[in-house]
Coordinates of C-alpha atoms in Angstrom, one line a residue:
M262 CA -14.2 10.9 -16.4
S263 CA -15.6 12.2 -13.1
S264 CA -18.8 10.2 -13.5
N265 CA -16.8 7.1 -14.3
T266 CA -14.7 7.5 -11.2
Q267 CA -17.8 8.1 -9.0
Q268 CA -19.4 5.0 -10.5
R269 CA -16.3 2.9 -9.8
N270 CA -16.3 4.2 -6.2
A271 CA -19.9 3.3 -5.7
V272 CA -19.4 -0.2 -7.0
A273 CA -16.3 -0.7 -4.8
T274 CA -18.1 0.1 -1.6
S275 CA -21.6 -1.2 -2.3
T276 CA -20.6 -4.6 -3.7
F277 CA -19.6 -5.9 -0.2
T278 CA -22.0 -6.3 2.7
P279 CA -20.5 -6.4 6.2
R280 CA -20.7 -10.2 6.2
E281 CA -18.9 -10.3 2.8
I282 CA -16.2 -7.9 4.1
V283 CA -15.5 -10.1 7.1
S284 CA -15.4 -13.2 4.9
E285 CA -12.9 -11.5 2.6
L286 CA -10.7 -10.5 5.6
D287 CA -10.9 -14.1 6.9
R288 CA -9.0 -15.2 3.8
Y289 CA -5.9 -13.4 5.0
I290 CA -6.3 -12.8 8.8
V291 CA -6.9 -15.5 11.5
G292 CA -9.3 -14.7 14.3
Q293 CA -9.9 -11.1 15.6
N294 CA -13.6 -11.3 14.7
A295 CA -14.6 -8.2 16.8
A296 CA -12.1 -6.0 14.9
K297 CA -13.2 -7.4 11.6
R298 CA -16.8 -6.7 12.3
A299 CA -16.0 -3.1 13.5
V300 CA -14.1 -2.2 10.3
A301 CA -16.7 -4.0 8.1
I302 CA -19.5 -1.8 9.5
A303 CA -17.3 1.3 9.2
L304 CA -16.7 0.6 5.5
R305 CA -20.3 -0.2 4.8
N306 CA -21.4 3.0 6.6
R307 CA -19.3 5.0 4.1
W308 CA -21.5 3.6 1.3
R309 CA -24.7 4.1 3.3
R310 CA -23.8 7.7 3.9
Q311 CA -23.6 8.3 0.1
Q312 CA -27.2 7.1 -0.3
V313 CA -28.9 9.4 2.3
P314 CA -30.3 12.8 1.3
S315 CA -27.6 15.5 0.7
D316 CA -28.9 17.7 3.5
L317 CA -28.2 14.9 6.1
R318 CA -25.1 13.5 4.4
D319 CA -22.7 16.1 5.6
E320 CA -24.0 15.7 9.2
I321 CA -23.0 12.0 9.3
A322 CA -19.5 11.8 10.7
P323 CA -17.3 8.7 10.3
K324 CA -17.1 6.5 13.3
N325 CA -13.3 6.4 13.9
I326 CA -11.9 3.1 15.3
L327 CA -9.3 2.5 18.0
M328 CA -7.7 -1.0 17.9
I329 CA -6.0 -2.1 21.0
G330 CA -3.8 -5.2 21.1
P331 CA -0.2 -6.5 21.3
T332 CA 2.1 -6.3 18.3
G333 CA 1.8 -8.8 15.5
V334 CA -1.8 -9.8 16.1
G335 CA -3.2 -8.3 12.8
K336 CA -4.0 -4.6 13.5
T337 CA -2.1 -3.3 10.5
E338 CA -3.1 -6.2 8.2
I339 CA -6.8 -5.6 8.9
A340 CA -6.5 -1.9 7.9
R341 CA -4.4 -2.7 4.8
R342 CA -6.8 -5.3 3.5
L343 CA -9.8 -3.0 4.3
A344 CA -8.2 -0.3 2.1
K345 CA -7.9 -2.7 -0.8
L346 CA -11.5 -3.8 -0.5
A347 CA -12.6 -0.2 -0.5
Q348 CA -10.3 0.9 -3.4
A349 CA -9.8 4.0 -1.3
P350 CA -6.8 6.2 -0.8
F351 CA -5.1 4.6 2.2
L352 CA -2.1 5.9 4.2
K353 CA -0.4 4.0 7.0
I354 CA 1.7 6.2 9.2
E355 CA 3.3 6.0 12.7
A356 CA 2.0 8.6 15.1
S357 CA 5.4 8.7 16.8
K358 CA 6.9 10.3 13.6
F359 CA 5.1 13.6 14.4
T360 CA 5.9 16.5 16.7
E361 CA 3.9 19.4 17.7
V362 CA 4.4 22.8 15.9
G363 CA 7.6 24.4 17.2
Y364 CA 9.6 21.1 17.5
V365 CA 11.8 19.7 14.8
G366 CA 9.9 17.1 12.8
R367 CA 6.8 16.6 10.7
D368 CA 3.5 18.3 11.5
V369 CA 0.3 16.2 11.5
E370 CA -1.2 18.0 8.5
S371 CA 1.5 16.4 6.3
M372 CA -0.4 13.1 6.5
V373 CA -3.3 14.6 4.6
R374 CA -0.9 15.9 1.9
D375 CA 0.6 12.4 1.6
L376 CA -2.9 10.9 1.3
T377 CA -3.7 13.4 -1.5
E378 CA -0.6 12.4 -3.4
L379 CA -1.6 8.8 -3.1
A380 CA -5.1 9.6 -4.4
I381 CA -3.7 11.5 -7.4
Q382 CA -1.5 8.5 -8.3
M383 CA -4.4 6.1 -7.8
I384 CA -6.7 8.1 -10.2
K385 CA -3.9 8.5 -12.7
E386 CA -3.4 4.7 -12.8
E387 CA -7.1 4.1 -13.2
E388 CA -7.4 6.6 -16.1
T389 CA -4.3 5.3 -17.7
A390 CA -5.9 1.9 -17.8
V391 CA -9.0 3.4 -19.4
V392 CA -7.0 5.0 -22.3
E393 CA -4.4 2.2 -22.6
V394 CA -5.8 0.7 -25.8
K395 CA -6.0 4.1 -27.6
A396 CA -2.6 5.0 -26.3
R397 CA -1.0 1.8 -27.6
E398 CA -2.8 2.3 -31.0
A399 CA -1.3 5.8 -31.2
A400 CA 2.1 4.5 -30.2
E401 CA 1.9 1.8 -32.9
E402 CA 1.2 4.5 -35.5
Q403 CA 4.3 6.4 -34.3
I404 CA 6.4 3.3 -34.6
L405 CA 5.1 2.7 -38.1
D406 CA 6.0 6.3 -39.0
L407 CA 9.6 5.5 -37.8
L408 CA 9.8 2.2 -39.7
L409 CA 8.3 3.7 -42.9
P410 CA 10.0 7.1 -43.4
G411 CA 7.9 9.7 -45.2
S412 CA 4.5 8.2 -44.2
E413 CA 4.2 10.6 -41.2
E414 CA 4.1 13.5 -43.7
D415 CA 0.6 12.4 -44.8
D416 CA -1.8 14.4 -42.6
D417 CA -4.8 12.2 -43.5
P418 CA -4.9 9.2 -41.1
D419 CA -7.3 7.3 -43.4
A420 CA -4.8 7.7 -46.3
R421 CA -2.0 6.4 -44.1
G422 CA -4.2 3.5 -43.0
G423 CA -4.9 2.5 -46.6
N424 CA -1.2 2.3 -47.5
P425 CA -0.6 -1.4 -48.5
T426 CA 3.1 -1.2 -47.4
R427 CA 2.1 0.3 -44.1
E428 CA -0.5 -2.4 -43.4
K429 CA 2.1 -5.1 -44.3
L430 CA 4.5 -3.5 -41.8
R431 CA 1.7 -3.3 -39.2
R432 CA 1.0 -7.1 -39.4
K433 CA 4.8 -7.8 -39.0
L434 CA 5.0 -5.4 -36.1
R435 CA 2.1 -7.1 -34.3
D436 CA 3.7 -10.5 -35.0
G437 CA 6.8 -9.4 -33.2
A438 CA 9.1 -9.2 -36.3
F439 CA 10.6 -5.8 -35.4
E440 CA 10.9 -6.2 -31.5
D441 CA 14.8 -6.1 -31.6
K442 CA 15.1 -3.5 -34.3
F443 CA 16.4 -0.1 -33.2
V444 CA 14.6 3.1 -33.8
E445 CA 15.3 6.7 -32.7
I446 CA 12.6 8.5 -30.7
D447 CA 12.3 11.9 -29.1
V448 CA 11.8 11.6 -25.3
S449 CA 10.5 14.5 -23.2
E450 CA 12.6 15.6 -20.3
K451 CA 12.4 18.6 -18.0
Q452 CA 15.6 20.6 -18.0
G453 CA 16.7 22.2 -14.9
P454 CA 18.9 21.7 -11.8
S455 CA 18.0 19.1 -9.2
V456 CA 17.0 21.1 -6.1
E457 CA 16.1 19.8 -2.7
V458 CA 14.1 22.4 -0.7
F459 CA 14.2 22.2 3.1
S460 CA 11.3 24.1 4.7
P461 CA 10.7 24.8 8.3
N462 CA 8.4 22.6 10.3
G463 CA 4.8 23.3 9.4
L464 CA 5.8 24.9 6.1
E465 CA 6.3 21.9 3.8
E466 CA 3.8 23.3 1.4
M467 CA 5.9 26.4 0.9
G468 CA 8.8 24.1 -0.1
I469 CA 6.7 22.1 -2.5
N470 CA 5.4 25.3 -4.2
F471 CA 9.0 26.7 -4.4
K472 CA 10.2 23.5 -6.2
D473 CA 7.2 23.7 -8.6
M474 CA 8.0 27.3 -9.3
L475 CA 11.7 26.5 -10.1
G476 CA 10.6 23.7 -12.3
N477 CA 8.3 25.9 -14.4
L478 CA 11.2 28.4 -15.1
F479 CA 12.8 25.7 -17.3
P480 CA 11.1 24.7 -20.5
Q481 CA 10.4 21.1 -21.3
R482 CA 12.8 19.8 -23.9
T483 CA 13.2 16.5 -25.7
R484 CA 16.3 14.4 -26.4
R485 CA 16.7 11.8 -29.1
R486 CA 17.2 8.2 -27.9
K487 CA 18.0 5.0 -29.8
V488 CA 16.0 2.1 -28.4
K489 CA 14.5 -1.2 -29.5
V490 CA 11.0 -1.2 -30.8
S491 CA 9.8 -3.2 -27.8
E492 CA 11.0 -0.4 -25.5
A493 CA 9.9 2.4 -27.8
R494 CA 6.3 1.0 -27.7
E495 CA 6.2 1.3 -23.9
I496 CA 7.7 4.8 -23.9
L497 CA 5.5 6.2 -26.6
A498 CA 2.4 4.5 -25.1
Q499 CA 3.1 6.2 -21.8
E500 CA 3.5 9.6 -23.4
Q501 CA 0.3 9.2 -25.4
A502 CA -1.6 8.2 -22.3
Q503 CA -0.3 11.3 -20.5
K504 CA -1.6 13.4 -23.3
M505 CA -5.1 11.8 -23.2
I506 CA -5.5 12.2 -19.5
D507 CA -7.2 15.4 -18.2
M508 CA -5.0 16.1 -15.2
D509 CA -7.4 18.9 -14.0
Q510 CA -10.2 16.3 -13.8
V511 CA -7.8 13.8 -12.2
T512 CA -7.0 16.3 -9.5
K513 CA -10.7 17.1 -8.9
D514 CA -11.6 13.4 -8.6
A515 CA -8.7 12.7 -6.3
L516 CA -9.6 15.5 -3.9
Q517 CA -13.1 14.2 -3.8
R518 CA -12.0 10.7 -3.2
V519 CA -9.7 11.8 -0.3
E520 CA -12.5 13.7 1.3
Q521 CA -15.2 11.1 0.9
A522 CA -13.3 7.8 1.0
G523 CA -9.8 8.4 2.4
I524 CA -8.5 6.2 5.2
I525 CA -5.6 7.1 7.5
F526 CA -4.2 4.4 9.7
L527 CA -2.4 5.8 12.7
D528 CA -0.2 3.1 14.1
E529 CA 1.6 3.3 17.5
I530 CA -0.8 5.9 18.8
D531 CA 0.1 4.7 22.3
K532 CA 3.6 6.2 21.8
I533 CA 2.1 9.7 22.0
A534 CA -0.1 8.8 25.0
G535 CA 2.1 10.4 27.7
R536 CA 1.1 10.7 31.3
E537 CA 0.5 14.2 32.6
S538 CA 3.9 16.0 33.1
S539 CA 5.1 19.5 32.9
H540 CA 8.5 18.7 31.4
G541 CA 10.3 16.4 29.1
P542 CA 9.0 14.6 26.0
D543 CA 5.5 14.3 27.4
V544 CA 4.9 18.0 26.5
S545 CA 5.6 17.2 22.9
R546 CA 3.4 14.1 23.0
E547 CA 0.5 15.9 24.3
G548 CA 1.1 18.7 21.7
V549 CA 0.9 16.1 18.9
Q550 CA -2.4 14.9 20.3
R551 CA -3.8 18.5 20.4
D552 CA -2.6 19.0 16.8
L553 CA -4.3 15.7 15.8
L554 CA -7.6 16.7 17.4
P555 CA -8.8 19.4 14.8
L556 CA -7.6 17.1 12.0
I557 CA -9.8 14.2 13.2
E558 CA -12.7 16.5 14.2
G559 CA -12.7 18.0 10.8
S560 CA -10.6 20.9 9.4
T561 CA -9.2 22.1 6.1
V562 CA -5.7 21.3 5.0
N563 CA -3.9 23.2 2.2
T564 CA -2.2 20.9 -0.3
K565 CA -0.5 21.7 -3.6
Y566 CA -3.6 20.5 -5.4
G567 CA -6.1 22.5 -3.4
M568 CA -7.9 22.6 -0.1
V569 CA -8.8 19.2 1.5
R570 CA -11.5 18.9 4.1
T571 CA -10.9 16.1 6.7
D572 CA -14.5 15.9 8.1
H573 CA -15.2 12.5 6.4
I574 CA -11.8 10.9 6.3
L575 CA -11.9 7.7 8.4
F576 CA -9.2 7.5 11.0
I577 CA -8.2 4.0 12.3
A578 CA -5.8 4.2 15.2
A579 CA -3.9 1.3 16.8
G580 CA -1.6 0.7 19.6
A581 CA -0.4 -2.0 22.0
F582 CA -0.8 0.2 25.1
H583 CA 1.7 -1.9 27.1
V584 CA 3.2 1.1 29.0
S585 CA 0.4 3.6 28.7
K586 CA -3.4 3.3 28.8
V587 CA -6.1 4.6 26.5
T588 CA -7.1 7.0 29.3
D589 CA -3.6 8.6 29.0
L590 CA -4.8 10.2 25.7
I591 CA -6.3 13.6 26.2
P592 CA -10.1 13.2 26.8
E593 CA -11.0 15.2 23.6
L594 CA -9.0 12.7 21.5
Q595 CA -10.5 9.7 23.2
G596 CA -13.9 11.0 22.3
R597 CA -13.0 11.1 18.6
F598 CA -12.6 7.3 18.5
P599 CA -16.0 6.1 19.6
I600 CA -15.5 2.5 18.4
R601 CA -12.9 0.6 20.4
V602 CA -12.0 -3.0 19.8
E603 CA -9.5 -5.2 21.7
L604 CA -7.6 -7.7 19.7
D605 CA -6.8 -11.1 21.3
P606 CA -3.2 -12.3 21.8
L607 CA -2.4 -15.2 19.5
T608 CA -2.3 -18.7 20.9
Q609 CA -0.5 -21.9 19.6
A610 CA -3.7 -23.0 17.9
D611 CA -3.9 -19.6 16.1
F612 CA -0.3 -20.0 14.9
V613 CA -1.2 -23.4 13.3
R614 CA -4.1 -21.7 11.5
I615 CA -1.9 -18.7 10.5
L616 CA 0.7 -21.1 9.0
K617 CA -1.9 -23.1 7.0
E618 CA -5.1 -21.2 6.3
P619 CA -4.6 -17.7 4.9
R620 CA -4.4 -17.3 1.1
N621 CA -0.9 -15.8 1.5
S622 CA 0.3 -18.1 4.4
L623 CA 4.0 -18.3 5.1
I624 CA 4.1 -21.9 4.1
K625 CA 2.6 -21.2 0.7
Q626 CA 5.1 -18.3 0.3
Y627 CA 8.1 -20.4 1.0
I628 CA 6.9 -23.4 -1.1
A629 CA 6.5 -20.9 -4.0
L630 CA 9.9 -19.4 -3.5
L631 CA 11.7 -22.7 -3.6
K632 CA 9.6 -23.8 -6.5
T633 CA 11.5 -21.2 -8.6
E634 CA 14.6 -23.3 -8.0
G635 CA 12.8 -26.4 -9.2
L636 CA 12.3 -27.9 -5.7
D637 CA 9.1 -29.4 -4.4
M638 CA 8.7 -28.9 -0.7
E639 CA 6.0 -30.3 1.6
F640 CA 5.2 -29.4 5.3
K641 CA 3.8 -32.3 7.4
D642 CA 1.2 -31.5 10.0
D643 CA 3.5 -32.4 12.8
A644 CA 6.1 -29.9 11.5
I645 CA 3.4 -27.1 11.5
D646 CA 2.4 -28.1 15.0
E647 CA 6.0 -28.0 16.2
M648 CA 6.6 -24.5 14.6
A649 CA 3.5 -23.2 16.2
R650 CA 4.5 -24.6 19.6
I651 CA 8.0 -23.1 19.4
G652 CA 6.6 -19.7 18.3
A653 CA 4.1 -19.6 21.2
E654 CA 6.8 -20.8 23.7
V655 CA 9.4 -18.2 22.6
N656 CA 6.7 -15.4 22.6
Q657 CA 5.8 -16.4 26.2
R658 CA 9.4 -16.6 27.5
T659 CA 10.7 -13.4 25.7
E660 CA 9.0 -10.5 24.1
N661 CA 5.5 -11.3 22.6
I662 CA 5.7 -10.1 19.0
G663 CA 2.7 -12.2 17.8
A664 CA 2.7 -13.8 14.4
R665 CA 5.9 -11.9 13.4
R666 CA 7.8 -14.6 15.4
L667 CA 6.8 -17.1 12.7
H668 CA 8.7 -15.2 10.1
T669 CA 11.9 -15.6 12.1
I670 CA 11.3 -19.3 12.8
M671 CA 10.7 -20.0 9.1
E672 CA 13.9 -18.3 8.1
R673 CA 15.9 -20.1 10.7
L674 CA 14.3 -23.4 9.8
L675 CA 14.8 -23.2 6.0
E676 CA 18.1 -21.3 6.1
D677 CA 20.2 -24.3 5.0
I678 CA 17.7 -25.4 2.3
S679 CA 17.4 -21.9 0.9
F680 CA 21.2 -21.6 0.7
R681 CA 21.8 -24.9 -1.0
A682 CA 18.6 -24.9 -3.2
P683 CA 20.4 -24.3 -6.6
E684 CA 22.7 -27.3 -6.1
M685 CA 20.1 -29.7 -4.6
D686 CA 18.6 -32.7 -6.4
H687 CA 15.5 -31.3 -8.1
N688 CA 14.0 -34.8 -8.6
K689 CA 13.9 -35.5 -4.8
P690 CA 11.0 -33.8 -2.9
I691 CA 11.8 -32.1 0.4
N692 CA 9.6 -33.2 3.3
I693 CA 9.7 -31.0 6.4
D694 CA 8.5 -33.0 9.4
G695 CA 8.4 -32.5 13.2
A696 CA 11.8 -34.2 13.7
Y697 CA 13.5 -31.8 11.2
V698 CA 11.9 -28.8 13.0
R699 CA 13.2 -30.0 16.4
E700 CA 16.6 -30.7 15.0
R701 CA 17.0 -27.2 13.6
L702 CA 15.4 -25.2 16.3
E703 CA 15.2 -27.1 19.6
G704 CA 18.7 -26.1 20.7
L705 CA 17.9 -22.4 20.1
V706 CA 14.7 -22.6 22.0
K707 CA 16.3 -24.3 25.1
D708 CA 19.0 -21.6 25.3
E709 CA 17.0 -18.6 26.5
D710 CA 19.7 -16.1 25.6
L711 CA 20.0 -17.4 22.1
S712 CA 16.3 -17.6 21.6
R713 CA 15.9 -14.0 22.8
Y714 CA 18.4 -12.7 20.1
I715 CA 18.0 -15.3 17.3
L716 CA 14.4 -16.3 17.5

């Protein structure tokens, strides 16, 4: 299984050239070419590093990226799409959630433990897909045993397979004849009390191990459930898949993938960039930065699955830096983010493109949502232009929240249609034009107080 996992990793990263990565990001994110190029090179460098001689491989450190730009311009979306392309364990977390050791809150090492949990789940899902066919075949045999009492007593699988009655039942089962028939199955369940362990800051791992220890004190038991064949097939297939997966190998592969391909996206890093001060919350902010430093430079973190080295985890940090500046970060931390890209504020023209072009554009989403009610909706070009103008204007007059403003505008615009959709005439298409947009939103835009709180 380990070789299969490594092969999948290699394919995932080598398939895409930097140009292809940027092209893929273009399908979802408008503009921000400098940021796209930076992350594309960083992702390709991960594959390049795997190809160099082993004696040099460990010396090549990831080039961490700091993205600077206002909220809602695509920082998080770039990192999220990048992780999907890389098929890598990806964790998005806000830097402001952490406190330095000694304060109440989470310590920075917990992000590596969270990333490891995600990798374990990712590898388990991949391996479940590999054994799915065999697991379903085994589940089918169990169901046939339940439908044909006494057949399970025959220890010879070939003899069971040659039973004419059993084969007739198998054909009926596959044709869906027994989907609503009830059968009784034994379902595994771990007995024991539900315990929530609260551990002191920095000692989360002790809490995890204590819960595991309590769980192991209670034996695994089964209880009999009466379910439909359709439900029994899924339950039994899951249990069979669990038996076929080597969890020791899953853990080994997951740790390797975290160390070699893990990506941590640190959002709102500007919130821990406090100016020099000898009192107040700035002390804690600087403490978080100093705790982050060894993690980003490369250290070893203890998890419930084993030790994880962070030397080659890629860190992507992002922040608006409205109040603070990048230079307010401690110099050592600044040095660990050698690649810095500034994202551009979004213009009215960008809003038009955001509404129309991406594969998952807002307009396509709302058209699909109302299609479920049997309604056909079409947005005219002048309606899109008008929404983009309003979004840019409200951003300029109030807080600039980037493309997120368009979500609010779309909700306000379509509120009445969304509410009345089930009762509307399904044979009459809905055309959204510029006049409709102005009618619904112009009053809110003109009233600055209303636009501040509603749009």
